[in-house]
Amino acid sequence: MTPEEKAKLDIVNPILPNGRRKYKIHQMLSKETKERLSPHVISVLVLMKSANSVAELRRLVQGQYGIDQPKKV
């Protein structure tokens, strides 16, 4: 998602005091953004289906995209 798209989403669906948003992000995306992000979502779903654990999914995401997801404490 581009910084401009994220800034727009932050305006129409701001973070609430409890740290969550009223609506899910995907409910606020434009049709063009959904079409652009669709291949990425599909590739992540393939990784999720092939992983046998969360640790393995993190390793696969790291290998595919060079980034790791933050760990919940």
Short mmCIF file of N, CA and C in Angstrom, two decimals:
data_model
loop_
_atom_site.label_atom_id
_atom_site.label_comp_id
_atom_site.label_asym_id
_atom_site.label_seq_id
_atom_site.Cartn_x
_atom_site.Cartn_y
_atom_site.Cartn_z
N MET A 1 0.85 -1.16 0.00
CA MET A 1 0.00 0.00 0.00
C MET A 1 0.90 1.23 0.00
N THR A 2 0.55 2.19 -0.82
CA THR A 2 1.37 3.40 -0.91
C THR A 2 1.13 4.27 0.32
N PRO A 3 2.07 5.15 0.65
CA PRO A 3 1.87 6.06 1.79
C PRO A 3 0.63 6.95 1.61
N GLU A 4 0.33 7.31 0.37
CA GLU A 4 -0.86 8.13 0.12
C GLU A 4 -2.14 7.37 0.43
N GLU A 5 -2.17 6.09 0.03
CA GLU A 5 -3.35 5.26 0.31
C GLU A 5 -3.51 5.06 1.81
N LYS A 6 -2.41 4.82 2.50
CA LYS A 6 -2.47 4.64 3.95
C LYS A 6 -2.94 5.91 4.65
N ALA A 7 -2.45 7.07 4.21
CA ALA A 7 -2.87 8.34 4.81
C ALA A 7 -4.37 8.56 4.62
N LYS A 8 -4.88 8.22 3.45
CA LYS A 8 -6.31 8.36 3.18
C LYS A 8 -7.12 7.43 4.09
N LEU A 9 -6.64 6.18 4.26
CA LEU A 9 -7.33 5.24 5.14
C LEU A 9 -7.31 5.71 6.59
N ASP A 10 -6.21 6.33 7.01
CA ASP A 10 -6.12 6.84 8.38
C ASP A 10 -7.13 7.95 8.64
N ILE A 11 -7.50 8.67 7.58
CA ILE A 11 -8.50 9.74 7.73
C ILE A 11 -9.90 9.16 7.82
N VAL A 12 -10.26 8.25 6.90
CA VAL A 12 -11.62 7.70 6.88
C VAL A 12 -11.85 6.60 7.91
N ASN A 13 -10.78 5.98 8.40
CA ASN A 13 -10.91 4.89 9.36
C ASN A 13 -9.80 5.01 10.40
N PRO A 14 -9.89 6.04 11.26
CA PRO A 14 -8.79 6.30 12.20
C PRO A 14 -8.67 5.21 13.27
N ILE A 15 -7.49 5.17 13.86
CA ILE A 15 -7.24 4.24 14.96
C ILE A 15 -7.98 4.76 16.20
N LEU A 16 -8.73 3.89 16.85
CA LEU A 16 -9.51 4.24 18.03
C LEU A 16 -8.62 4.24 19.27
N PRO A 17 -9.10 4.79 20.38
CA PRO A 17 -8.30 4.81 21.61
C PRO A 17 -7.82 3.43 22.08
N ASN A 18 -8.56 2.38 21.72
CA ASN A 18 -8.15 1.04 22.12
C ASN A 18 -7.11 0.43 21.18
N GLY A 19 -6.65 1.20 20.18
CA GLY A 19 -5.62 0.74 19.27
C GLY A 19 -6.13 0.01 18.05
N ARG A 20 -7.43 -0.16 17.94
CA ARG A 20 -8.02 -0.85 16.80
C ARG A 20 -8.70 0.16 15.89
N ARG A 21 -9.22 -0.31 14.81
CA ARG A 21 -9.99 0.53 13.89
C ARG A 21 -11.44 0.05 13.89
N LYS A 22 -12.36 0.95 13.57
CA LYS A 22 -13.77 0.58 13.55
C LYS A 22 -14.05 -0.43 12.44
N TYR A 23 -13.43 -0.23 11.29
CA TYR A 23 -13.63 -1.11 10.15
C TYR A 23 -12.31 -1.77 9.79
N LYS A 24 -12.39 -2.93 9.15
CA LYS A 24 -11.20 -3.60 8.66
C LYS A 24 -10.66 -2.80 7.47
N ILE A 25 -9.36 -2.80 7.32
CA ILE A 25 -8.71 -2.03 6.25
C ILE A 25 -9.27 -2.41 4.88
N HIS A 26 -9.45 -3.71 4.62
CA HIS A 26 -9.90 -4.13 3.29
C HIS A 26 -11.27 -3.57 2.92
N GLN A 27 -12.07 -3.18 3.92
CA GLN A 27 -13.39 -2.63 3.64
C GLN A 27 -13.31 -1.21 3.10
N MET A 28 -12.17 -0.57 3.27
CA MET A 28 -12.01 0.82 2.85
C MET A 28 -11.15 1.00 1.60
N LEU A 29 -10.62 -0.07 1.04
CA LEU A 29 -9.75 0.06 -0.12
C LEU A 29 -10.55 0.35 -1.38
N SER A 30 -9.96 1.13 -2.27
CA SER A 30 -10.60 1.39 -3.56
C SER A 30 -10.48 0.16 -4.44
N LYS A 31 -11.29 0.09 -5.47
CA LYS A 31 -11.27 -1.05 -6.38
C LYS A 31 -9.89 -1.20 -7.03
N GLU A 32 -9.28 -0.09 -7.42
CA GLU A 32 -7.96 -0.12 -8.06
C GLU A 32 -6.91 -0.68 -7.10
N THR A 33 -6.97 -0.25 -5.83
CA THR A 33 -6.00 -0.73 -4.84
C THR A 33 -6.19 -2.22 -4.60
N LYS A 34 -7.44 -2.66 -4.50
CA LYS A 34 -7.71 -4.09 -4.30
C LYS A 34 -7.15 -4.90 -5.46
N GLU A 35 -7.34 -4.42 -6.69
CA GLU A 35 -6.83 -5.14 -7.86
C GLU A 35 -5.31 -5.18 -7.86
N ARG A 36 -4.67 -4.09 -7.43
CA ARG A 36 -3.22 -4.03 -7.40
C ARG A 36 -2.63 -4.93 -6.31
N LEU A 37 -3.31 -5.02 -5.16
CA LEU A 37 -2.82 -5.82 -4.05
C LEU A 37 -3.19 -7.30 -4.15
N SER A 38 -4.12 -7.64 -4.99
CA SER A 38 -4.62 -9.01 -5.10
C SER A 38 -3.52 -10.05 -5.34
N PRO A 39 -2.59 -9.83 -6.28
CA PRO A 39 -1.53 -10.83 -6.47
C PRO A 39 -0.67 -11.04 -5.21
N HIS A 40 -0.41 -9.98 -4.47
CA HIS A 40 0.37 -10.10 -3.24
C HIS A 40 -0.39 -10.93 -2.20
N VAL A 41 -1.67 -10.66 -2.05
CA VAL A 41 -2.48 -11.39 -1.09
C VAL A 41 -2.51 -12.88 -1.45
N ILE A 42 -2.65 -13.16 -2.72
CA ILE A 42 -2.67 -14.56 -3.16
C ILE A 42 -1.34 -15.24 -2.85
N SER A 43 -0.23 -14.55 -3.08
CA SER A 43 1.07 -15.16 -2.79
C SER A 43 1.27 -15.41 -1.29
N VAL A 44 0.77 -14.51 -0.46
CA VAL A 44 0.86 -14.70 0.99
C VAL A 44 -0.03 -15.88 1.42
N LEU A 45 -1.19 -16.00 0.81
CA LEU A 45 -2.07 -17.13 1.13
C LEU A 45 -1.41 -18.46 0.77
N VAL A 46 -0.69 -18.50 -0.34
CA VAL A 46 0.04 -19.72 -0.72
C VAL A 46 1.07 -20.06 0.35
N LEU A 47 1.80 -19.05 0.83
CA LEU A 47 2.78 -19.28 1.89
C LEU A 47 2.09 -19.79 3.16
N MET A 48 0.94 -19.21 3.48
CA MET A 48 0.21 -19.63 4.69
C MET A 48 -0.22 -21.09 4.58
N LYS A 49 -0.71 -21.48 3.41
CA LYS A 49 -1.17 -22.85 3.23
C LYS A 49 -0.02 -23.85 3.26
N SER A 50 1.16 -23.42 2.83
CA SER A 50 2.29 -24.34 2.79
C SER A 50 3.02 -24.44 4.12
N ALA A 51 2.80 -23.49 5.03
CA ALA A 51 3.48 -23.50 6.32
C ALA A 51 2.75 -24.41 7.30
N ASN A 52 3.52 -25.14 8.10
CA ASN A 52 2.95 -26.02 9.10
C ASN A 52 2.85 -25.38 10.48
N SER A 53 3.45 -24.21 10.64
CA SER A 53 3.41 -23.51 11.92
C SER A 53 3.62 -22.01 11.67
N VAL A 54 3.37 -21.24 12.69
CA VAL A 54 3.59 -19.79 12.59
C VAL A 54 5.07 -19.50 12.39
N ALA A 55 5.92 -20.25 13.08
CA ALA A 55 7.36 -20.06 12.94
C ALA A 55 7.81 -20.32 11.50
N GLU A 56 7.25 -21.36 10.90
CA GLU A 56 7.60 -21.66 9.51
C GLU A 56 7.07 -20.58 8.58
N LEU A 57 5.88 -20.08 8.84
CA LEU A 57 5.33 -18.99 8.03
C LEU A 57 6.22 -17.76 8.10
N ARG A 58 6.69 -17.42 9.30
CA ARG A 58 7.60 -16.28 9.45
C ARG A 58 8.86 -16.49 8.62
N ARG A 59 9.40 -17.70 8.65
CA ARG A 59 10.60 -18.01 7.88
C ARG A 59 10.34 -17.89 6.38
N LEU A 60 9.19 -18.38 5.92
CA LEU A 60 8.85 -18.29 4.50
C LEU A 60 8.66 -16.84 4.06
N VAL A 61 7.98 -16.04 4.88
CA VAL A 61 7.79 -14.62 4.56
C VAL A 61 9.13 -13.91 4.51
N GLN A 62 10.00 -14.22 5.47
CA GLN A 62 11.34 -13.64 5.50
C GLN A 62 12.10 -13.98 4.22
N GLY A 63 12.02 -15.23 3.80
CA GLY A 63 12.72 -15.66 2.59
C GLY A 63 12.14 -15.06 1.33
N GLN A 64 10.82 -14.95 1.26
CA GLN A 64 10.16 -14.44 0.06
C GLN A 64 10.28 -12.93 -0.08
N TYR A 65 10.09 -12.21 1.02
CA TYR A 65 10.01 -10.75 0.96
C TYR A 65 11.15 -10.03 1.65
N GLY A 66 12.00 -10.76 2.37
CA GLY A 66 13.12 -10.15 3.04
C GLY A 66 12.74 -9.34 4.27
N ILE A 67 11.51 -9.56 4.77
CA ILE A 67 11.06 -8.88 5.97
C ILE A 67 10.45 -9.89 6.92
N ASP A 68 10.41 -9.54 8.18
CA ASP A 68 9.79 -10.41 9.16
C ASP A 68 8.63 -9.67 9.79
N GLN A 69 7.65 -10.41 10.20
CA GLN A 69 6.50 -9.83 10.88
C GLN A 69 6.84 -9.61 12.34
N PRO A 70 6.37 -8.53 12.92
CA PRO A 70 6.63 -8.32 14.35
C PRO A 70 5.98 -9.42 15.18
N LYS A 71 6.66 -9.84 16.22
CA LYS A 71 6.14 -10.88 17.09
C LYS A 71 5.27 -10.22 18.16
N LYS A 72 4.12 -10.83 18.42
CA LYS A 72 3.25 -10.33 19.49
C LYS A 72 3.85 -10.71 20.83
N VAL A 73 3.77 -9.81 21.75
CA VAL A 73 4.32 -10.06 23.09
C VAL A 73 3.23 -10.51 24.02
#
